[in-house]
PDB file of N, CA, C and O in Angstrom:
ATOM      1  N   LYS A  25       0.019   9.546  -9.225  1.00  0.00           N
ATOM      2  CA  LYS A  25       1.255  10.062  -8.645  1.00  0.00           C
ATOM      3  C   LYS A  25       1.330   9.644  -7.176  1.00  0.00           C
ATOM      4  O   LYS A  25       0.436   9.899  -6.392  1.00  0.00           O
ATOM      5  N   ALA A  26       2.399   9.002  -6.797  1.00  0.00           N
ATOM      6  CA  ALA A  26       2.589   8.553  -5.418  1.00  0.00           C
ATOM      7  C   ALA A  26       3.116   9.703  -4.563  1.00  0.00           C
ATOM      8  O   ALA A  26       3.877  10.547  -5.027  1.00  0.00           O
ATOM      9  N   THR A  27       2.668   9.732  -3.326  1.00  0.00           N
ATOM     10  CA  THR A  27       3.149  10.719  -2.359  1.00  0.00           C
ATOM     11  C   THR A  27       3.778   9.961  -1.193  1.00  0.00           C
ATOM     12  O   THR A  27       3.917   8.739  -1.256  1.00  0.00           O
ATOM     13  N   GLU A  28       4.136  10.672  -0.146  1.00  0.00           N
ATOM     14  CA  GLU A  28       4.703  10.026   1.037  1.00  0.00           C
ATOM     15  C   GLU A  28       3.968  10.489   2.281  1.00  0.00           C
ATOM     16  O   GLU A  28       3.420  11.595   2.319  1.00  0.00           O
ATOM     17  N   ARG A  29       3.954   9.617   3.306  1.00  0.00           N
ATOM     18  CA  ARG A  29       3.319   9.938   4.575  1.00  0.00           C
ATOM     19  C   ARG A  29       4.109   9.263   5.686  1.00  0.00           C
ATOM     20  O   ARG A  29       4.610   8.155   5.519  1.00  0.00           O
ATOM     21  N   GLN A  30       4.212   9.931   6.812  1.00  0.00           N
ATOM     22  CA  GLN A  30       4.854   9.309   7.971  1.00  0.00           C
ATOM     23  C   GLN A  30       3.816   8.474   8.710  1.00  0.00           C
ATOM     24  O   GLN A  30       2.699   8.936   8.966  1.00  0.00           O
ATOM     25  N   VAL A  31       4.200   7.236   9.035  1.00  0.00           N
ATOM     26  CA  VAL A  31       3.314   6.289   9.709  1.00  0.00           C
ATOM     27  C   VAL A  31       4.017   5.814  10.969  1.00  0.00           C
ATOM     28  O   VAL A  31       5.192   5.430  10.918  1.00  0.00           O
ATOM     29  N   TYR A  32       3.291   5.832  12.089  1.00  0.00           N
ATOM     30  CA  TYR A  32       3.885   5.383  13.349  1.00  0.00           C
ATOM     31  C   TYR A  32       3.905   3.861  13.399  1.00  0.00           C
ATOM     32  O   TYR A  32       2.894   3.195  13.169  1.00  0.00           O
ATOM     33  N   SER A  33       5.059   3.304  13.707  1.00  0.00           N
ATOM     34  CA  SER A  33       5.229   1.859  13.840  1.00  0.00           C
ATOM     35  C   SER A  33       5.288   1.497  15.320  1.00  0.00           C
ATOM     36  O   SER A  33       6.213   1.919  16.022  1.00  0.00           O
ATOM     37  N   THR A  34       4.302   0.730  15.770  1.00  0.00           N
ATOM     38  CA  THR A  34       4.332   0.290  17.171  1.00  0.00           C
ATOM     39  C   THR A  34       5.462  -0.713  17.397  1.00  0.00           C
ATOM     40  O   THR A  34       5.969  -0.830  18.501  1.00  0.00           O
ATOM     41  N   LYS A  35       5.861  -1.409  16.341  1.00  0.00           N
ATOM     42  CA  LYS A  35       6.947  -2.388  16.453  1.00  0.00           C
ATOM     43  C   LYS A  35       8.283  -1.706  16.746  1.00  0.00           C
ATOM     44  O   LYS A  35       9.031  -2.124  17.622  1.00  0.00           O
ATOM     45  N   SER A  36       8.580  -0.617  16.007  1.00  0.00           N
ATOM     46  CA  SER A  36       9.866   0.054  16.189  1.00  0.00           C
ATOM     47  C   SER A  36       9.769   1.244  17.144  1.00  0.00           C
ATOM     48  O   SER A  36      10.783   1.754  17.608  1.00  0.00           O
ATOM     49  N   GLY A  37       8.533   1.716  17.397  1.00  0.00           N
ATOM     50  CA  GLY A  37       8.356   2.867  18.270  1.00  0.00           C
ATOM     51  C   GLY A  37       8.765   4.182  17.625  1.00  0.00           C
ATOM     52  O   GLY A  37       9.007   5.166  18.315  1.00  0.00           O
ATOM     53  N   THR A  38       8.832   4.195  16.300  1.00  0.00           N
ATOM     54  CA  THR A  38       9.232   5.402  15.563  1.00  0.00           C
ATOM     55  C   THR A  38       8.288   5.628  14.382  1.00  0.00           C
ATOM     56  O   THR A  38       7.493   4.762  14.027  1.00  0.00           O
ATOM     57  N   PHE A  39       8.427   6.802  13.775  1.00  0.00           N
ATOM     58  CA  PHE A  39       7.696   7.085  12.549  1.00  0.00           C
ATOM     59  C   PHE A  39       8.515   6.620  11.362  1.00  0.00           C
ATOM     60  O   PHE A  39       9.723   6.849  11.297  1.00  0.00           O
ATOM     61  N   LEU A  40       7.851   5.961  10.408  1.00  0.00           N
ATOM     62  CA  LEU A  40       8.489   5.491   9.182  1.00  0.00           C
ATOM     63  C   LEU A  40       7.861   6.215   8.002  1.00  0.00           C
ATOM     64  O   LEU A  40       6.679   6.556   8.034  1.00  0.00           O
ATOM     65  N   ARG A  41       8.625   6.443   6.959  1.00  0.00           N
ATOM     66  CA  ARG A  41       8.124   7.117   5.763  1.00  0.00           C
ATOM     67  C   ARG A  41       7.596   6.055   4.794  1.00  0.00           C
ATOM     68  O   ARG A  41       8.323   5.149   4.392  1.00  0.00           O
ATOM     69  N   TYR A  42       6.317   6.167   4.460  1.00  0.00           N
ATOM     70  CA  TYR A  42       5.655   5.230   3.554  1.00  0.00           C
ATOM     71  C   TYR A  42       5.293   5.939   2.254  1.00  0.00           C
ATOM     72  O   TYR A  42       4.871   7.092   2.264  1.00  0.00           O
ATOM     73  N   THR A  43       5.411   5.225   1.140  1.00  0.00           N
ATOM     74  CA  THR A  43       4.884   5.702  -0.123  1.00  0.00           C
ATOM     75  C   THR A  43       3.373   5.484  -0.093  1.00  0.00           C
ATOM     76  O   THR A  43       2.897   4.446   0.374  1.00  0.00           O
ATOM     77  N   VAL A  44       2.613   6.463  -0.572  1.00  0.00           N
ATOM     78  CA  VAL A  44       1.153   6.379  -0.622  1.00  0.00           C
ATOM     79  C   VAL A  44       0.724   6.401  -2.083  1.00  0.00           C
ATOM     80  O   VAL A  44       1.044   7.324  -2.824  1.00  0.00           O
ATOM     81  N   HIS A  45       0.016   5.334  -2.488  1.00  0.00           N
ATOM     82  CA  HIS A  45      -0.461   5.198  -3.863  1.00  0.00           C
ATOM     83  C   HIS A  45      -1.957   5.490  -3.915  1.00  0.00           C
ATOM     84  O   HIS A  45      -2.712   5.037  -3.054  1.00  0.00           O
ATOM     85  N   ASP A  46      -2.391   6.213  -4.924  1.00  0.00           N
ATOM     86  CA  ASP A  46      -3.805   6.456  -5.174  1.00  0.00           C
ATOM     87  C   ASP A  46      -4.352   5.236  -5.916  1.00  0.00           C
ATOM     88  O   ASP A  46      -3.897   4.920  -7.021  1.00  0.00           O
ATOM     89  N   ARG A  47      -5.301   4.541  -5.305  1.00  0.00           N
ATOM     90  CA  ARG A  47      -5.812   3.311  -5.909  1.00  0.00           C
ATOM     91  C   ARG A  47      -6.394   3.560  -7.301  1.00  0.00           C
ATOM     92  O   ARG A  47      -6.252   2.730  -8.201  1.00  0.00           O
ATOM     93  N   ASP A  48      -7.043   4.698  -7.489  1.00  0.00           N
ATOM     94  CA  ASP A  48      -7.625   5.009  -8.796  1.00  0.00           C
ATOM     95  C   ASP A  48      -6.568   5.200  -9.878  1.00  0.00           C
ATOM     96  O   ASP A  48      -6.863   5.102 -11.063  1.00  0.00           O
ATOM     97  N   ALA A  49      -5.323   5.453  -9.474  1.00  0.00           N
ATOM     98  CA  ALA A  49      -4.244   5.665 -10.439  1.00  0.00           C
ATOM     99  C   ALA A  49      -3.517   4.368 -10.788  1.00  0.00           C
ATOM    100  O   ALA A  49      -2.691   4.350 -11.702  1.00  0.00           O
ATOM    101  N   LEU A  50      -3.822   3.272 -10.071  1.00  0.00           N
ATOM    102  CA  LEU A  50      -3.167   1.994 -10.363  1.00  0.00           C
ATOM    103  C   LEU A  50      -3.744   1.395 -11.645  1.00  0.00           C
ATOM    104  O   LEU A  50      -4.946   1.465 -11.895  1.00  0.00           O
ATOM    105  N   SER A  51      -2.887   0.767 -12.432  1.00  0.00           N
ATOM    106  CA  SER A  51      -3.312   0.068 -13.648  1.00  0.00           C
ATOM    107  C   SER A  51      -3.661  -1.370 -13.300  1.00  0.00           C
ATOM    108  O   SER A  51      -3.087  -1.948 -12.367  1.00  0.00           O
ATOM    109  N   LEU A  52      -4.576  -1.962 -14.051  1.00  0.00           N
ATOM    110  CA  LEU A  52      -4.909  -3.367 -13.825  1.00  0.00           C
ATOM    111  C   LEU A  52      -3.653  -4.220 -13.930  1.00  0.00           C
ATOM    112  O   LEU A  52      -2.862  -4.058 -14.849  1.00  0.00           O
ATOM    113  N   GLY A  53      -3.452  -5.094 -12.962  1.00  0.00           N
ATOM    114  CA  GLY A  53      -2.291  -5.977 -12.954  1.00  0.00           C
ATOM    115  C   GLY A  53      -1.042  -5.350 -12.366  1.00  0.00           C
ATOM    116  O   GLY A  53      -0.051  -6.039 -12.151  1.00  0.00           O
ATOM    117  N   GLN A  54      -1.081  -4.047 -12.112  1.00  0.00           N
ATOM    118  CA  GLN A  54       0.103  -3.371 -11.552  1.00  0.00           C
ATOM    119  C   GLN A  54       0.389  -3.899 -10.152  1.00  0.00           C
ATOM    120  O   GLN A  54      -0.509  -4.061  -9.340  1.00  0.00           O
ATOM    121  N   GLU A  55       1.653  -4.174  -9.871  1.00  0.00           N
ATOM    122  CA  GLU A  55       2.085  -4.633  -8.551  1.00  0.00           C
ATOM    123  C   GLU A  55       2.892  -3.550  -7.870  1.00  0.00           C
ATOM    124  O   GLU A  55       3.699  -2.874  -8.509  1.00  0.00           O
ATOM    125  N   ILE A  56       2.654  -3.395  -6.569  1.00  0.00           N
ATOM    126  CA  ILE A  56       3.451  -2.482  -5.754  1.00  0.00           C
ATOM    127  C   ILE A  56       3.933  -3.240  -4.539  1.00  0.00           C
ATOM    128  O   ILE A  56       3.254  -4.137  -4.040  1.00  0.00           O
ATOM    129  N   SER A  57       5.111  -2.918  -4.081  1.00  0.00           N
ATOM    130  CA  SER A  57       5.720  -3.620  -2.952  1.00  0.00           C
ATOM    131  C   SER A  57       5.629  -2.782  -1.687  1.00  0.00           C
ATOM    132  O   SER A  57       5.771  -1.567  -1.721  1.00  0.00           O
ATOM    133  N   GLY A  58       5.381  -3.482  -0.576  1.00  0.00           N
ATOM    134  CA  GLY A  58       5.336  -2.814   0.717  1.00  0.00           C
ATOM    135  C   GLY A  58       6.733  -2.614   1.270  1.00  0.00           C
ATOM    136  O   GLY A  58       7.692  -3.205   0.776  1.00  0.00           O
ATOM    137  N   PRO A  59       6.893  -1.746   2.209  1.00  0.00           N
ATOM    138  CA  PRO A  59       5.795  -1.105   2.921  1.00  0.00           C
ATOM    139  C   PRO A  59       5.267   0.102   2.157  1.00  0.00           C
ATOM    140  O   PRO A  59       6.028   0.908   1.639  1.00  0.00           O
ATOM    141  N   CYS A  60       3.936   0.175   2.080  1.00  0.00           N
ATOM    142  CA  CYS A  60       3.286   1.322   1.451  1.00  0.00           C
ATOM    143  C   CYS A  60       1.826   1.351   1.877  1.00  0.00           C
ATOM    144  O   CYS A  60       1.338   0.426   2.537  1.00  0.00           O
ATOM    145  N   LEU A  61       1.139   2.397   1.478  1.00  0.00           N
ATOM    146  CA  LEU A  61      -0.288   2.540   1.706  1.00  0.00           C
ATOM    147  C   LEU A  61      -0.964   2.717   0.355  1.00  0.00           C
ATOM    148  O   LEU A  61      -0.380   3.277  -0.572  1.00  0.00           O
ATOM    149  N   VAL A  62      -2.212   2.233   0.255  1.00  0.00           N
ATOM    150  CA  VAL A  62      -3.014   2.438  -0.946  1.00  0.00           C
ATOM    151  C   VAL A  62      -4.290   3.150  -0.499  1.00  0.00           C
ATOM    152  O   VAL A  62      -5.081   2.592   0.257  1.00  0.00           O
ATOM    153  N   ASP A  63      -4.466   4.391  -0.938  1.00  0.00           N
ATOM    154  CA  ASP A  63      -5.626   5.210  -0.572  1.00  0.00           C
ATOM    155  C   ASP A  63      -6.699   5.127  -1.640  1.00  0.00           C
ATOM    156  O   ASP A  63      -6.391   5.149  -2.834  1.00  0.00           O
ATOM    157  N   ASP A  64      -7.957   5.036  -1.201  1.00  0.00           N
ATOM    158  CA  ASP A  64      -9.077   5.243  -2.114  1.00  0.00           C
ATOM    159  C   ASP A  64     -10.135   6.072  -1.392  1.00  0.00           C
ATOM    160  O   ASP A  64      -9.892   6.545  -0.286  1.00  0.00           O
ATOM    161  N   HIS A  65     -11.291   6.260  -2.002  1.00  0.00           N
ATOM    162  CA  HIS A  65     -12.296   7.168  -1.449  1.00  0.00           C
ATOM    163  C   HIS A  65     -12.891   6.672  -0.126  1.00  0.00           C
ATOM    164  O   HIS A  65     -13.412   7.466   0.643  1.00  0.00           O
ATOM    165  N   ALA A  66     -12.812   5.380   0.163  1.00  0.00           N
ATOM    166  CA  ALA A  66     -13.472   4.830   1.343  1.00  0.00           C
ATOM    167  C   ALA A  66     -12.515   4.330   2.425  1.00  0.00           C
ATOM    168  O   ALA A  66     -12.906   4.217   3.584  1.00  0.00           O
ATOM    169  N   THR A  67     -11.275   4.005   2.047  1.00  0.00           N
ATOM    170  CA  THR A  67     -10.386   3.371   3.025  1.00  0.00           C
ATOM    171  C   THR A  67      -8.928   3.516   2.616  1.00  0.00           C
ATOM    172  O   THR A  67      -8.606   3.946   1.514  1.00  0.00           O
ATOM    173  N   THR A  68      -8.051   3.139   3.523  1.00  0.00           N
ATOM    174  CA  THR A  68      -6.621   3.065   3.253  1.00  0.00           C
ATOM    175  C   THR A  68      -6.167   1.637   3.550  1.00  0.00           C
ATOM    176  O   THR A  68      -6.475   1.097   4.602  1.00  0.00           O
ATOM    177  N   THR A  69      -5.450   1.040   2.610  1.00  0.00           N
ATOM    178  CA  THR A  69      -4.935  -0.318   2.784  1.00  0.00           C
ATOM    179  C   THR A  69      -3.450  -0.255   3.086  1.00  0.00           C
ATOM    180  O   THR A  69      -2.693   0.399   2.375  1.00  0.00           O
ATOM    181  N   HIS A  70      -3.044  -0.943   4.157  1.00  0.00           N
ATOM    182  CA  HIS A  70      -1.643  -1.026   4.554  1.00  0.00           C
ATOM    183  C   HIS A  70      -1.033  -2.265   3.901  1.00  0.00           C
ATOM    184  O   HIS A  70      -1.549  -3.374   4.061  1.00  0.00           O
ATOM    185  N   VAL A  71       0.031  -2.070   3.142  1.00  0.00           N
ATOM    186  CA  VAL A  71       0.773  -3.187   2.538  1.00  0.00           C
ATOM    187  C   VAL A  71       2.085  -3.286   3.307  1.00  0.00           C
ATOM    188  O   VAL A  71       2.968  -2.446   3.150  1.00  0.00           O
ATOM    189  N   PRO A  72       2.213  -4.302   4.185  1.00  0.00           N
ATOM    190  CA  PRO A  72       3.407  -4.395   5.029  1.00  0.00           C
ATOM    191  C   PRO A  72       4.669  -4.724   4.246  1.00  0.00           C
ATOM    192  O   PRO A  72       4.616  -5.206   3.108  1.00  0.00           O
ATOM    193  N   GLU A  73       5.791  -4.484   4.886  1.00  0.00           N
ATOM    194  CA  GLU A  73       7.078  -4.875   4.310  1.00  0.00           C
ATOM    195  C   GLU A  73       7.060  -6.380   4.078  1.00  0.00           C
ATOM    196  O   GLU A  73       6.554  -7.151   4.905  1.00  0.00           O
ATOM    197  N   GLY A  74       7.573  -6.806   2.937  1.00  0.00           N
ATOM    198  CA  GLY A  74       7.595  -8.225   2.605  1.00  0.00           C
ATOM    199  C   GLY A  74       6.323  -8.706   1.922  1.00  0.00           C
ATOM    200  O   GLY A  74       6.159  -9.891   1.681  1.00  0.00           O
ATOM    201  N   TRP A  75       5.425  -7.790   1.601  1.00  0.00           N
ATOM    202  CA  TRP A  75       4.188  -8.114   0.900  1.00  0.00           C
ATOM    203  C   TRP A  75       4.101  -7.304  -0.386  1.00  0.00           C
ATOM    204  O   TRP A  75       4.757  -6.283  -0.535  1.00  0.00           O
ATOM    205  N   ARG A  76       3.268  -7.780  -1.322  1.00  0.00           N
ATOM    206  CA  ARG A  76       3.000  -7.069  -2.570  1.00  0.00           C
ATOM    207  C   ARG A  76       1.485  -6.925  -2.732  1.00  0.00           C
ATOM    208  O   ARG A  76       0.726  -7.798  -2.305  1.00  0.00           O
ATOM    209  N   ALA A  77       1.071  -5.849  -3.358  1.00  0.00           N
ATOM    210  CA  ALA A  77      -0.340  -5.653  -3.692  1.00  0.00           C
ATOM    211  C   ALA A  77      -0.464  -5.588  -5.208  1.00  0.00           C
ATOM    212  O   ALA A  77       0.406  -5.039  -5.882  1.00  0.00           O
ATOM    213  N   ARG A  78      -1.555  -6.167  -5.724  1.00  0.00           N
ATOM    214  CA  ARG A  78      -1.792  -6.160  -7.172  1.00  0.00           C
ATOM    215  C   ARG A  78      -3.266  -5.898  -7.416  1.00  0.00           C
ATOM    216  O   ARG A  78      -4.131  -6.479  -6.753  1.00  0.00           O
ATOM    217  N   LEU A  79      -3.546  -4.993  -8.360  1.00  0.00           N
ATOM    218  CA  LEU A  79      -4.922  -4.680  -8.716  1.00  0.00           C
ATOM    219  C   LEU A  79      -5.425  -5.711  -9.719  1.00  0.00           C
ATOM    220  O   LEU A  79      -4.863  -5.855 -10.810  1.00  0.00           O
ATOM    221  N   LEU A  80      -6.479  -6.437  -9.341  1.00  0.00           N
ATOM    222  CA  LEU A  80      -7.051  -7.484 -10.187  1.00  0.00           C
ATOM    223  C   LEU A  80      -8.108  -6.909 -11.126  1.00  0.00           C
ATOM    224  O   LEU A  80      -8.636  -5.816 -10.910  1.00  0.00           O
ATOM    225  N   ASP A  81      -8.448  -7.687 -12.160  1.00  0.00           N
ATOM    226  CA  ASP A  81      -9.436  -7.268 -13.154  1.00  0.00           C
ATOM    227  C   ASP A  81     -10.772  -6.897 -12.520  1.00  0.00           C
ATOM    228  O   ASP A  81     -11.465  -6.009 -12.995  1.00  0.00           O
ATOM    229  N   GLU A  82     -11.162  -7.575 -11.458  1.00  0.00           N
ATOM    230  CA  GLU A  82     -12.442  -7.323 -10.800  1.00  0.00           C
ATOM    231  C   GLU A  82     -12.423  -6.056  -9.957  1.00  0.00           C
ATOM    232  O   GLU A  82     -13.415  -5.712  -9.322  1.00  0.00           O
ATOM    233  N   GLY A  83     -11.272  -5.381  -9.916  1.00  0.00           N
ATOM    234  CA  GLY A  83     -11.137  -4.175  -9.097  1.00  0.00           C
ATOM    235  C   GLY A  83     -10.695  -4.453  -7.688  1.00  0.00           C
ATOM    236  O   GLY A  83     -10.594  -3.547  -6.873  1.00  0.00           O
ATOM    237  N   LEU A  84     -10.454  -5.728  -7.378  1.00  0.00           N
ATOM    238  CA  LEU A  84     -10.005  -6.120  -6.051  1.00  0.00           C
ATOM    239  C   LEU A  84      -8.503  -5.865  -5.900  1.00  0.00           C
ATOM    240  O   LEU A  84      -7.752  -5.952  -6.877  1.00  0.00           O
ATOM    241  N   LEU A  85      -8.082  -5.607  -4.683  1.00  0.00           N
ATOM    242  CA  LEU A  85      -6.669  -5.433  -4.392  1.00  0.00           C
ATOM    243  C   LEU A  85      -6.198  -6.702  -3.700  1.00  0.00           C
ATOM    244  O   LEU A  85      -6.618  -7.013  -2.586  1.00  0.00           O
ATOM    245  N   GLU A  86      -5.338  -7.458  -4.367  1.00  0.00           N
ATOM    246  CA  GLU A  86      -4.824  -8.721  -3.835  1.00  0.00           C
ATOM    247  C   GLU A  86      -3.494  -8.467  -3.136  1.00  0.00           C
ATOM    248  O   GLU A  86      -2.588  -7.884  -3.718  1.00  0.00           O
ATOM    249  N   LEU A  87      -3.387  -8.937  -1.879  1.00  0.00           N
ATOM    250  CA  LEU A  87      -2.132  -8.834  -1.141  1.00  0.00           C
ATOM    251  C   LEU A  87      -1.519 -10.229  -1.023  1.00  0.00           C
ATOM    252  O   LEU A  87      -2.211 -11.185  -0.658  1.00  0.00           O
ATOM    253  N   VAL A  88      -0.233 -10.333  -1.379  1.00  0.00           N
ATOM    254  CA  VAL A  88       0.482 -11.605  -1.390  1.00  0.00           C
ATOM    255  C   VAL A  88       1.797 -11.429  -0.662  1.00  0.00           C
ATOM    256  O   VAL A  88       2.518 -10.448  -0.904  1.00  0.00           O
ATOM    257  N   LYS A  89       2.122 -12.383   0.208  1.00  0.00           N
ATOM    258  CA  LYS A  89       3.408 -12.352   0.879  1.00  0.00           C
ATOM    259  C   LYS A  89       4.497 -12.638  -0.145  1.00  0.00           C
ATOM    260  O   LYS A  89       4.426 -13.608  -0.887  1.00  0.00           O
ATOM    261  N   ALA A  90       5.494 -11.748  -0.187  1.00  0.00           N
ATOM    262  CA  ALA A  90       6.558 -11.868  -1.187  1.00  0.00           C
ATOM    263  C   ALA A  90       7.546 -12.962  -0.833  1.00  0.00           C
ATOM    264  O   ALA A  90       7.681 -13.378   0.259  1.00  0.00           O
TER     265      ALA A  90
END
């Protein structure tokens, strides 16, 4: 289940609302589009606007410019 979090943008000087995805809840091959965050037990990954993240078979999170 995705939640939301406010993230401060130094570029705009304001807080932006980001969708936050639980990495453990992502399915293999699932793609999500930025801007968003992906949380797991050890870190948070920022997926910028104009980028996509995809969970690979090896458990890696691949980020690709859209």
